[in-house]
CSV table of C-alpha atoms and ligand atoms in Angstrom, one decimal:
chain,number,residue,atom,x,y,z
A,593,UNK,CA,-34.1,55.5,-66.6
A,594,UNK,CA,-36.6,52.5,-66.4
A,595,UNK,CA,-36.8,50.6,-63.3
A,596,UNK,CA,-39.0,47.4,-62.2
A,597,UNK,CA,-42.4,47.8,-61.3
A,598,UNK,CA,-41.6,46.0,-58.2
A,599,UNK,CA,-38.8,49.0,-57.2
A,600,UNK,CA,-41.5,51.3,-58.1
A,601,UNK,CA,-44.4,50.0,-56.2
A,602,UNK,CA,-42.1,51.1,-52.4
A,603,UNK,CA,-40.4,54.2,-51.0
A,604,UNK,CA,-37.4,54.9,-48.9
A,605,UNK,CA,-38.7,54.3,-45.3
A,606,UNK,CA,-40.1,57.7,-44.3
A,607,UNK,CA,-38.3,57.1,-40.9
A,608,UNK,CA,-34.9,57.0,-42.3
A,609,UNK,CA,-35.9,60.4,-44.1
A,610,UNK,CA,-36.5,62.4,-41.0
A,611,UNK,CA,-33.7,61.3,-39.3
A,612,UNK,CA,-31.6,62.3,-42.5
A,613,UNK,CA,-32.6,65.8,-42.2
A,614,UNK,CA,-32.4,66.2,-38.4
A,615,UNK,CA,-28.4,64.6,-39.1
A,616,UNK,CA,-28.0,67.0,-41.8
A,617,UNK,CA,-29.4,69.8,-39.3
A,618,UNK,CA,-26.6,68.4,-36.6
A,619,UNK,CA,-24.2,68.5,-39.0
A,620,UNK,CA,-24.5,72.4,-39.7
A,621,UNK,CA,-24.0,72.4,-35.6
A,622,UNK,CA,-27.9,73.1,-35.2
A,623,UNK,CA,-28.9,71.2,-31.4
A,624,UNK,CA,-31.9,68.7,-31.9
A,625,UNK,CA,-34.2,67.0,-29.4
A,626,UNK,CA,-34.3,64.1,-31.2
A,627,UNK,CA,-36.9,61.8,-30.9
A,628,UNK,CA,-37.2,60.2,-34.4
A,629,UNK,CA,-35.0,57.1,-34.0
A,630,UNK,CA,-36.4,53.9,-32.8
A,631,UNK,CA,-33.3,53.1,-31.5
A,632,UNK,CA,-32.0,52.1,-27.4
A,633,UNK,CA,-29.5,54.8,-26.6
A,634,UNK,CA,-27.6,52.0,-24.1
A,635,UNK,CA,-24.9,50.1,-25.3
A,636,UNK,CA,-24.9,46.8,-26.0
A,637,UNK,CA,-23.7,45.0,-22.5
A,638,UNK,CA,-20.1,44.1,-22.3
A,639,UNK,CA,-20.3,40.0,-22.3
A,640,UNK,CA,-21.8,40.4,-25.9
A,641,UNK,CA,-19.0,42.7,-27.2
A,642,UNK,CA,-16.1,40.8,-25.5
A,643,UNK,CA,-18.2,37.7,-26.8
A,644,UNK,CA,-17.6,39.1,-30.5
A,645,UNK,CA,-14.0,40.2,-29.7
A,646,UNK,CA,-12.7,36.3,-29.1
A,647,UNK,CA,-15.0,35.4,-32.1
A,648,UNK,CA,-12.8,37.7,-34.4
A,649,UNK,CA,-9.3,36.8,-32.4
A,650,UNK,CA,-10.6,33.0,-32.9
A,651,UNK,CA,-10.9,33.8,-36.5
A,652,UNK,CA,-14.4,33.0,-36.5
A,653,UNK,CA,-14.5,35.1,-39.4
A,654,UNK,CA,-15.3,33.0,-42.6
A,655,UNK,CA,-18.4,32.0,-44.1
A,656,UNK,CA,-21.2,30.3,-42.0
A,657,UNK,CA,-24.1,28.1,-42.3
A,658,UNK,CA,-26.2,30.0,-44.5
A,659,UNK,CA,-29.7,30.0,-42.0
A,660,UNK,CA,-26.6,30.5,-39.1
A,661,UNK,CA,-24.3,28.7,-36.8
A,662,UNK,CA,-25.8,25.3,-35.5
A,663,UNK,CA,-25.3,26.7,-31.5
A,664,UNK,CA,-27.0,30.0,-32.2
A,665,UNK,CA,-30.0,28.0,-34.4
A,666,UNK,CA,-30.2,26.5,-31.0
A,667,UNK,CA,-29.7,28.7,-28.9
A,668,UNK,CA,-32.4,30.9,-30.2
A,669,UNK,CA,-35.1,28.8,-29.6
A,670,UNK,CA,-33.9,27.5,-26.4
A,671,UNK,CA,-34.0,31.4,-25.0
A,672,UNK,CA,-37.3,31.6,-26.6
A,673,UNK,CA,-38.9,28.6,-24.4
A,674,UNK,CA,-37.3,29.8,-21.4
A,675,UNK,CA,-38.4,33.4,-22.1
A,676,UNK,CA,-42.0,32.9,-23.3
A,677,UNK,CA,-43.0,29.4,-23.1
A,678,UNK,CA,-42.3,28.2,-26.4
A,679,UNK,CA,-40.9,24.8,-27.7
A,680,UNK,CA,-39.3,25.2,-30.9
A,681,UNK,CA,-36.0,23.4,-31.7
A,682,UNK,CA,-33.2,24.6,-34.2
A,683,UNK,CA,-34.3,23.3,-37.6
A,684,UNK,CA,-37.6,25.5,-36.4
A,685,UNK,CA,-34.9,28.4,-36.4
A,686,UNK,CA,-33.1,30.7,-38.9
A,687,UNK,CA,-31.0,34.1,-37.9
A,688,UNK,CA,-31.4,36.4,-39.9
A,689,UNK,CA,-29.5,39.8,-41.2
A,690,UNK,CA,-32.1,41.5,-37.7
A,691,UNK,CA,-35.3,41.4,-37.8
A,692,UNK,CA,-36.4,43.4,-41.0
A,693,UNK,CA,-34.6,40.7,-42.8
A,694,UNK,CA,-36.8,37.9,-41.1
A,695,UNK,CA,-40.0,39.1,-42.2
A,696,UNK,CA,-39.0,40.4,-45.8
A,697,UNK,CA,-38.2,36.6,-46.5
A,698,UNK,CA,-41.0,35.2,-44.8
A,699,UNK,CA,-43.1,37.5,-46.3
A,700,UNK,CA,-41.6,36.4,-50.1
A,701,UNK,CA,-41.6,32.7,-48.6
A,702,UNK,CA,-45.5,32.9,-48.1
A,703,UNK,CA,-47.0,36.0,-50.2
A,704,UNK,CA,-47.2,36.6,-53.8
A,705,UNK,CA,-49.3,38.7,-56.6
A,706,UNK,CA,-53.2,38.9,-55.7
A,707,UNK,CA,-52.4,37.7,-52.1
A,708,UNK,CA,-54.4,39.7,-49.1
A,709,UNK,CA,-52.3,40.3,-45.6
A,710,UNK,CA,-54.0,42.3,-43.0
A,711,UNK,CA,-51.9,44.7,-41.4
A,712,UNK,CA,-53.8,46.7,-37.8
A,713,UNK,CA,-52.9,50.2,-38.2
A,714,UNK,CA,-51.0,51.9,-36.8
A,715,UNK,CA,-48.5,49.8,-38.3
A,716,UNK,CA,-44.2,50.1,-39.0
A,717,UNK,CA,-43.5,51.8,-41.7
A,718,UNK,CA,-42.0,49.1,-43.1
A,719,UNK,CA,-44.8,45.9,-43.2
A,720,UNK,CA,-47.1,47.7,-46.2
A,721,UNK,CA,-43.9,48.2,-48.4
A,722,UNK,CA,-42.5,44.8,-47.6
A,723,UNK,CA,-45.9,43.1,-48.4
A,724,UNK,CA,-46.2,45.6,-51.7
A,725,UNK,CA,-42.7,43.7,-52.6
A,726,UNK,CA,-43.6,40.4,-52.7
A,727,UNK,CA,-47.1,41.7,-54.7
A,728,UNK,CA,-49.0,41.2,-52.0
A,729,UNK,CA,-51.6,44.2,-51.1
A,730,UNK,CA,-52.0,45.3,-47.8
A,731,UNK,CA,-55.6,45.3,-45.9
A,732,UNK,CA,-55.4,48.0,-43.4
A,733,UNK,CA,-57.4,46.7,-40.0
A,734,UNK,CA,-58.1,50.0,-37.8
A,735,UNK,CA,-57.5,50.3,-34.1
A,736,UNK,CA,-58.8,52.1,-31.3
A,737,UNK,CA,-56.8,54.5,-29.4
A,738,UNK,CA,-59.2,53.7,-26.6
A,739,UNK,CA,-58.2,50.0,-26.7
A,740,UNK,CA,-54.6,51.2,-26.3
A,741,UNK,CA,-54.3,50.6,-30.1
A,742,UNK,CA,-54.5,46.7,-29.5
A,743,UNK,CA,-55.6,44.7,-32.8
A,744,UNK,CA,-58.9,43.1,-32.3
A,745,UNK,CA,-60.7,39.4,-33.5
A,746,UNK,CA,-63.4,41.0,-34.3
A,747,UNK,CA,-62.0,43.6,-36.4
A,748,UNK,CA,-60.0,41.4,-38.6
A,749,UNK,CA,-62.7,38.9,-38.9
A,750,UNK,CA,-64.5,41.4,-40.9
A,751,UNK,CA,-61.5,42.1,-42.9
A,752,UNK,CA,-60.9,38.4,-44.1
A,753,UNK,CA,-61.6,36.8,-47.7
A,754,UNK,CA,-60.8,34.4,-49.3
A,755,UNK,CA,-57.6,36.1,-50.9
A,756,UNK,CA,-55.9,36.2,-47.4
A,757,UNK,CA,-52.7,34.6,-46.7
A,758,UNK,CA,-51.4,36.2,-43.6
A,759,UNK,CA,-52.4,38.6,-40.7
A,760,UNK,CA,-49.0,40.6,-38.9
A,761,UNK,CA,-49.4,41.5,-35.6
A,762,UNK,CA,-46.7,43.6,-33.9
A,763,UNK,CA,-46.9,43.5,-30.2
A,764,UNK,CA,-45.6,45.6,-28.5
A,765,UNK,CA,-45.9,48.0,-31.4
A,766,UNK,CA,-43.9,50.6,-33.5
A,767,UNK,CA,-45.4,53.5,-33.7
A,768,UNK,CA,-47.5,53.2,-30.5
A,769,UNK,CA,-46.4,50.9,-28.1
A,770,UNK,CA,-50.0,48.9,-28.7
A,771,UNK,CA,-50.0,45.6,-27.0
A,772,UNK,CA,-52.4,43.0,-27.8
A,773,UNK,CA,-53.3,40.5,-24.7
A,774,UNK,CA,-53.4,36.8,-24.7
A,775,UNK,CA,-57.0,36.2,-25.3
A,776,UNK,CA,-57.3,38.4,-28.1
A,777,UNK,CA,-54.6,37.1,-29.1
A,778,UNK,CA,-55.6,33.6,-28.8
A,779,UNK,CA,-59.0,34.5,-30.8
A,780,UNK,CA,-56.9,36.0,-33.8
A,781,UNK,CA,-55.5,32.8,-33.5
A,782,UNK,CA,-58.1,30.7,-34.0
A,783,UNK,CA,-59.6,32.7,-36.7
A,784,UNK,CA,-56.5,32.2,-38.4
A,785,UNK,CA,-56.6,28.3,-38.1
A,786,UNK,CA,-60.5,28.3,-38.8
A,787,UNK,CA,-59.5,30.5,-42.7
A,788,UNK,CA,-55.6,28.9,-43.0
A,789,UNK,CA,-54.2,32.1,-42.7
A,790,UNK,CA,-50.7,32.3,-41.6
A,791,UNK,CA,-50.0,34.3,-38.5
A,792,UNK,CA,-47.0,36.5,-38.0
A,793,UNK,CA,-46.3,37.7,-34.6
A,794,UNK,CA,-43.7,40.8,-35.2
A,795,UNK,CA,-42.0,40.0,-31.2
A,796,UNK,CA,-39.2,43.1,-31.6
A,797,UNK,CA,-40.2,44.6,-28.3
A,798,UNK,CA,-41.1,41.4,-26.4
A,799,UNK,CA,-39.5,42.7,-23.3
A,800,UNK,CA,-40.2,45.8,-23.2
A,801,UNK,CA,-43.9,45.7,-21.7
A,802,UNK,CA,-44.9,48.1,-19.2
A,803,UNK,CA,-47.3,46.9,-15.9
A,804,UNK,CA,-49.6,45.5,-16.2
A,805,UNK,CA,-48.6,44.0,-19.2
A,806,UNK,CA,-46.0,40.8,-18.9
A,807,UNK,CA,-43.9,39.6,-22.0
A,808,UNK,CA,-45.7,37.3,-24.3
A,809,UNK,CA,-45.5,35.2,-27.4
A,810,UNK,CA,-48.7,33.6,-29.3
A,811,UNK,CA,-46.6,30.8,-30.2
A,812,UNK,CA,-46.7,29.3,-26.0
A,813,UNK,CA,-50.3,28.8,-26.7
A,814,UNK,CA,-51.7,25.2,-27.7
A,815,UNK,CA,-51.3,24.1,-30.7
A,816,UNK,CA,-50.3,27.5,-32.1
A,817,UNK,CA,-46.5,26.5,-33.8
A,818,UNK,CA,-48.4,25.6,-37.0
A,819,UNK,CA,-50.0,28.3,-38.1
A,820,UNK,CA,-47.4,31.0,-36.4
A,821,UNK,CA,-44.6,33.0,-37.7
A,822,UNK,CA,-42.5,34.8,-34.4
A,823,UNK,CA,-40.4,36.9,-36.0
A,824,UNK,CA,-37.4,38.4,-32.9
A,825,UNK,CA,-34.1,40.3,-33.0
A,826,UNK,CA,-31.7,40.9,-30.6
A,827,UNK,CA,-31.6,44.9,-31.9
A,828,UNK,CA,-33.7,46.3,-29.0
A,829,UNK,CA,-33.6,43.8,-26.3
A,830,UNK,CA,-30.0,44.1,-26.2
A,831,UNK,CA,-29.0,47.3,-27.3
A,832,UNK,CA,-27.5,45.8,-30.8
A,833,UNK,CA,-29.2,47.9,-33.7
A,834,UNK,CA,-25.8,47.9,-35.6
A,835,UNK,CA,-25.0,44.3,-35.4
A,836,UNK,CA,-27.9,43.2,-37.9
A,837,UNK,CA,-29.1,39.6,-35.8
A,838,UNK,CA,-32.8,38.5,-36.2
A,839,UNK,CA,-34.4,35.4,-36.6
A,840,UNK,CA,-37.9,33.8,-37.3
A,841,UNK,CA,-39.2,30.6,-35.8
A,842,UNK,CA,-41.9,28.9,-37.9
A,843,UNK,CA,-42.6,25.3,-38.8
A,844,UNK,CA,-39.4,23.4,-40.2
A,845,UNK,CA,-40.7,24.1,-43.9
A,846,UNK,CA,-41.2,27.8,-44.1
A,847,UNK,CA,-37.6,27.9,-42.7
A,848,UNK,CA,-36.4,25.7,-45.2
A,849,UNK,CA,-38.1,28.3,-48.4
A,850,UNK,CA,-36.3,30.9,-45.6
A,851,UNK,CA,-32.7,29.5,-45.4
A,852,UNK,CA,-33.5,29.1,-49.8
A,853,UNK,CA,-33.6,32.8,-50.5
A,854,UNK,CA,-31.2,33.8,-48.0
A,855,UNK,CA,-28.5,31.3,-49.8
A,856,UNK,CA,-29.6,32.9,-52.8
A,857,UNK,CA,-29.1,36.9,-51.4
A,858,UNK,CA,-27.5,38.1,-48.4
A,859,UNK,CA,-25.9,34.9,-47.2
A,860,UNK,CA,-25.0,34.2,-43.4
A,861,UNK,CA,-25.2,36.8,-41.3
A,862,UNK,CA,-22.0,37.9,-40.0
A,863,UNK,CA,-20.1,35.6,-38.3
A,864,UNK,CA,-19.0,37.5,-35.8
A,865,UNK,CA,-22.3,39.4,-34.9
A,866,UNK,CA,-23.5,35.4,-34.6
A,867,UNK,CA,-21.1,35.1,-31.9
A,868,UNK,CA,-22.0,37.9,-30.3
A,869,UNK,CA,-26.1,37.0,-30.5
A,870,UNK,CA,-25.0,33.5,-29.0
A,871,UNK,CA,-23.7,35.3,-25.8
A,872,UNK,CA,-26.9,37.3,-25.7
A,873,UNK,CA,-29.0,34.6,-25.9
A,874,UNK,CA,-27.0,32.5,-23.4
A,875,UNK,CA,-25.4,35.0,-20.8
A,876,UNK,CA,-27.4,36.8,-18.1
A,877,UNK,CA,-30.4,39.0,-19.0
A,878,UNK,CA,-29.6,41.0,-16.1
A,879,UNK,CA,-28.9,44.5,-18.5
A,880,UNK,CA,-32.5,44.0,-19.6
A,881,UNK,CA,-34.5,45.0,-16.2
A,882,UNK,CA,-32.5,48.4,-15.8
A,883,UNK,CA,-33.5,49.2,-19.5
A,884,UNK,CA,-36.4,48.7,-18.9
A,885,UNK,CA,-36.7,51.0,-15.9
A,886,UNK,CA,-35.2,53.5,-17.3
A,887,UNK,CA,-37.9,53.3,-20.3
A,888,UNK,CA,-40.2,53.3,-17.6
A,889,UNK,CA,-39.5,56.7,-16.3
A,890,UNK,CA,-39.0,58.7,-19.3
A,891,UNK,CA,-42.5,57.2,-20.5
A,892,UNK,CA,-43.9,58.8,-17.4
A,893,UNK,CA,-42.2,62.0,-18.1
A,894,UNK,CA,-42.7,62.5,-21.8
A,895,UNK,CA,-46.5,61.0,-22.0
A,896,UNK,CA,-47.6,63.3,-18.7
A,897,UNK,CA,-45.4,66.2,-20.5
A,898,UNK,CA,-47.3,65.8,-23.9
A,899,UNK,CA,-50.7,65.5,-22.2
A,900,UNK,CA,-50.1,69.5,-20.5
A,901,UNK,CA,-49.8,70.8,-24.4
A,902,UNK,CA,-53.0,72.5,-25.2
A,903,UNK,CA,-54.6,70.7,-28.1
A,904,UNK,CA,-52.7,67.3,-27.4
A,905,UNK,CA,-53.9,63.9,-25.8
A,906,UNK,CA,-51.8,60.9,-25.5
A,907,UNK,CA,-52.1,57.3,-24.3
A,908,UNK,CA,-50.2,55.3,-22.1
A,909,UNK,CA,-48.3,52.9,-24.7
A,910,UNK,CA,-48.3,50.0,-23.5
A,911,UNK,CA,-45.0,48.9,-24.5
A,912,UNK,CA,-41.7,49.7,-26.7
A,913,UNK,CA,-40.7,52.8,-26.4
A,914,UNK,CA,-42.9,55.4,-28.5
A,915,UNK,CA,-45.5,57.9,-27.4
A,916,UNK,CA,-47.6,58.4,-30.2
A,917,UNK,CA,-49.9,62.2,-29.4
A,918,UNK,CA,-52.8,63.0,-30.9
A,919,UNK,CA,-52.0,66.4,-32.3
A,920,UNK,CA,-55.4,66.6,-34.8
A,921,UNK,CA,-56.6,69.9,-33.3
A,922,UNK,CA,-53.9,71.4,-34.5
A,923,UNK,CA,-54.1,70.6,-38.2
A,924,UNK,CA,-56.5,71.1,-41.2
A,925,UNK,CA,-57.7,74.0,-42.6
A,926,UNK,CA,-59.0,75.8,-39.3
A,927,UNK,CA,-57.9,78.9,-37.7
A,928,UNK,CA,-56.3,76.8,-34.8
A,929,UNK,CA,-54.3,74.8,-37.4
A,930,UNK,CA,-50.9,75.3,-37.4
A,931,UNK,CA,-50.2,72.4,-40.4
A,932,UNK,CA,-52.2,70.6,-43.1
A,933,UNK,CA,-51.2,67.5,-42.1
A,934,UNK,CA,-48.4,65.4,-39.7
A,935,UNK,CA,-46.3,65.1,-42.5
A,936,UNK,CA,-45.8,69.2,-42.6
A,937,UNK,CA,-46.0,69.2,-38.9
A,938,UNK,CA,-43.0,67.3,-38.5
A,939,UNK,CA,-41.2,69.5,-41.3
A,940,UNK,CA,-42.2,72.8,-39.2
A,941,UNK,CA,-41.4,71.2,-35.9
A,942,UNK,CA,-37.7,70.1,-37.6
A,943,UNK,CA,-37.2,73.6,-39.0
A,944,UNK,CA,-38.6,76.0,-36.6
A,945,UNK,CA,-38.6,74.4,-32.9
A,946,UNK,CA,-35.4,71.8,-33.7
A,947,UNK,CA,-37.6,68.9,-32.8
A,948,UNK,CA,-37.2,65.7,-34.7
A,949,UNK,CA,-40.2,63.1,-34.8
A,950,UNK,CA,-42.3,61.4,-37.1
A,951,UNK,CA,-45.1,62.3,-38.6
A,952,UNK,CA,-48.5,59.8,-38.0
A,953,UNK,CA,-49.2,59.2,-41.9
A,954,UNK,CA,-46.1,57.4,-42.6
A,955,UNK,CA,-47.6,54.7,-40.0
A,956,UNK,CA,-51.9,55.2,-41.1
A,957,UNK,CA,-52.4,57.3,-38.6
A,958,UNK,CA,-53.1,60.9,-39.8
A,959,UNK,CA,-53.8,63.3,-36.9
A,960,UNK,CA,-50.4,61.8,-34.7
A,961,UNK,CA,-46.5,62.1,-33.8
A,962,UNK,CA,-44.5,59.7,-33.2
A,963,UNK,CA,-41.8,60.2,-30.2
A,964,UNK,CA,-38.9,57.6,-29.5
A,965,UNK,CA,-38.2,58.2,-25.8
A,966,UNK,CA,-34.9,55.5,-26.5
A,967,UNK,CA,-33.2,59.3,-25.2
A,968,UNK,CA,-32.1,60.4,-22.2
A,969,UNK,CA,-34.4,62.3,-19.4
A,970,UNK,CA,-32.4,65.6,-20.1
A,971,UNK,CA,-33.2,65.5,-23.7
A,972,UNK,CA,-36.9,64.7,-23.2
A,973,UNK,CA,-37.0,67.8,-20.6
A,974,UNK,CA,-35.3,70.1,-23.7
A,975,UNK,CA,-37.8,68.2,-26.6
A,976,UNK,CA,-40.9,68.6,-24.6
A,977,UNK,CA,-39.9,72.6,-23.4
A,978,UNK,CA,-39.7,73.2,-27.3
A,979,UNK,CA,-42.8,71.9,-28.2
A,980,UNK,CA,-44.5,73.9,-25.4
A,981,UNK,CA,-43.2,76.9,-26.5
A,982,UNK,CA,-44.2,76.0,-30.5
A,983,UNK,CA,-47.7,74.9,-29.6
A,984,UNK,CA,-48.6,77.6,-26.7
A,985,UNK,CA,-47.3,80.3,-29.6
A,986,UNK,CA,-49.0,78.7,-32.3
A,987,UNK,CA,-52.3,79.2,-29.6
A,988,UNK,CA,-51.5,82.5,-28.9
A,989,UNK,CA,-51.4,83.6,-32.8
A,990,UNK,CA,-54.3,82.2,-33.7
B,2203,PLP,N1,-40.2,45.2,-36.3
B,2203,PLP,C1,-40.5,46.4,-35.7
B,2203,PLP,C2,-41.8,46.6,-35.3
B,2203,PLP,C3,-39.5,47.3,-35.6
B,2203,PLP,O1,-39.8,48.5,-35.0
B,2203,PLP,C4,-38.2,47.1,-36.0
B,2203,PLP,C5,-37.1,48.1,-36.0
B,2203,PLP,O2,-37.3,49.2,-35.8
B,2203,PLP,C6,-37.9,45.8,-36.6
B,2203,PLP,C7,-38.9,44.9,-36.7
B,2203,PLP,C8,-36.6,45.4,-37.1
B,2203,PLP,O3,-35.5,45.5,-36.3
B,2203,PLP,P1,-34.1,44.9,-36.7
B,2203,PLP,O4,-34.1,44.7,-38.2
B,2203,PLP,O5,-33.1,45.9,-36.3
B,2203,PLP,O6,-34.0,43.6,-36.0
């Protein structure tokens, strides 16, 4: 069979591959400390799901605006000012089918063949592929686990030419948690208004930020709305993965090419998961702290646990909710090794210790694991006891 070259040029996400094999493992009864999905274990707070209850009993259950209901388009940016300084109004605003969705249009909005977008590593899985979509190539900018895997000016000055159109930064990030702080922020900034280069700030995790970190958006500082992309989701801060609500926030043009392709693909986003994003975005952000506390603790737990494994270091992310280990002493082709690479690692890990994680290639960052601690203590107590026991007998045999 012949398919596009554009079909061709991604693959599935490697995250969603893992956690297919650890469900198929479930599913033959086998008990897995699983740490693979990136995913808040709470559930979404009550006011949002009685908020999408009366939405469907008030039949709010046709077709919507296609770039979303006017109150939510205002809502958005309204909790966004409040939240993290901004001042964007609703015709700065499109919701989107989550947040994935927001950054696939902007990024076919903005990006096309021959197009550079620099992307710091360790990045999502899911911003090379995106980018490879539109025919855009991806310009990997390294980071320093040292710097807490924080993007730096200085770094992607030296990575700019003249084929670049857009720099992502994700911060708080997937895979690591790596937060980038306002002044370094503010200097990617202005090297992006000094080149024209669009900046994207992937803002997932916003409130999830660990001391002393405080949430933050590059689009609260001056003069920053015209060059900035914030791309948000309701999926982590409220515990509402399954009910598909992003947006982006970007000058009133982008969002117009935005609301274009989305009238041309997906549509609105549901109407009732609209109704239920209004309530988040309005109600109390009370169920927020407790997550957060709760995050807090199990990052203690799991990043002090990995750190006692022989042959294992790990920072302190500095937000979201991965710890991302350095395992390198363990691979290659050394008599310590116990896999080639991550990739295999994780396999092995999966098969023989019932541990699900992701392997640090899939995110340009050979030599690491990826944990999601969005599990309960209990669980990371069982995960990190089995990866004791497979490392300390992996030691022992070799
Ligand atoms: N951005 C990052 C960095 C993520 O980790 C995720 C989800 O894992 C998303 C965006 C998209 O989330 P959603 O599409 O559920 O809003």
């Amino acid at each position: 069979m012949h398919f596009t070259n554009r079909i061709n040029r991604i693959q599935v996400s490697p995250t969603a591959v893992v956690i297919s094999a650890a469900e198929q493992l479930k599913a033959k009864g086998v008990d897995i400390a699983d740490f693979g999905p990136g995913e808040p274990d709470f559930s979404t707070p009550d006011h949002i799901k009685k908020a999408a209850i009366k939405a469907i009993e008030e039949n709010r259950t046709k077709y919507t605006a296609t770039g979303g209901i006017m109150p939510l388009r205002e809502a958005i940016p309204a909790w966004h000012n409040r939240e993290l300084s901004s001042n964007y109004t609703a015709k700065e605003c499109v919701v989107t089918v989550g947040g994935k969705h927001a950054i696939f249009n902007a990024v076919c909005v903005l990006i096309q063949s021959g197009d550079e977008v620099l992307l710091p590593a360790p990045y999502w899985v899911s911003f090379p592929d995106i980018i490879k979509y539109a025919g855009g190539h991806p310009v990997i900018v390294p980071t320093r686990a040292e710097d807490g895997f924080g993007a730096k000016a200085a770094e992607i000055e030296k990575a700019i030419t003249p084929k670049t159109k857009l720099v992502i930064i994700n911060s708080p990030s997937n895979p690591c948690g790596g937060v980038v702080d306002r002044p370094e922020f503010e200097k990617i900034l202005e090297l992006c208004r000094q080149h024209n280069i669009w900046l994207m700030a992937d803002e997932c995790y916003s409130h999830f930020v660990y001391e002393p970190h405080k949430p933050y958006s590059i689009a609260s500082a001056k003069d920053a709305k015209n060059h900035v992309i914030v791309i948000g989701s309701v999926s982590k801060t409220f515990a509402m993965t399954g009910w598909r609500i992003g947006y982006a926030l970007a000058p009133e043009e982008v969002i117009q090419q935005m609301i274009k392709i989305q009238s041309q693909s997906t549509s609105n986003p549901t109407s009732i998961a609209q109704y239920a994003a209004l309530e988040a975005m309005r109600g109390s952000m009370e169920t927020v702290p407790p997550m957060l506390a709760e995050y807090t603790k199990r990052r203690k737990r799991i990043v002090e646990g990995l750190r006692t494994i022989p042959g294992v270091t790990c920072e302190w992310p500095g937000g979201a909710f991965y710890a991302f280990p350095n395992v390198s002493a363990h691979l290659g082709e050394g008599k310590h090794a116990v896999a080639k690479n991550c990739t295999e690692l994780s396999k092995l890990l999966l098969e023989k210790a019932h541990v699900a994680l992701v392997g640090g290639e899939s995110f340009g960052a050979p030599g690491y694991l990826r944990l999601s601690y969005a599990t309960s203590l209990e669980r990371i107590e069982e995960g990190l006891r089995r990866l004791e026991k497979f490392f300390s007998r992996a030691e022992a045999a070799s």
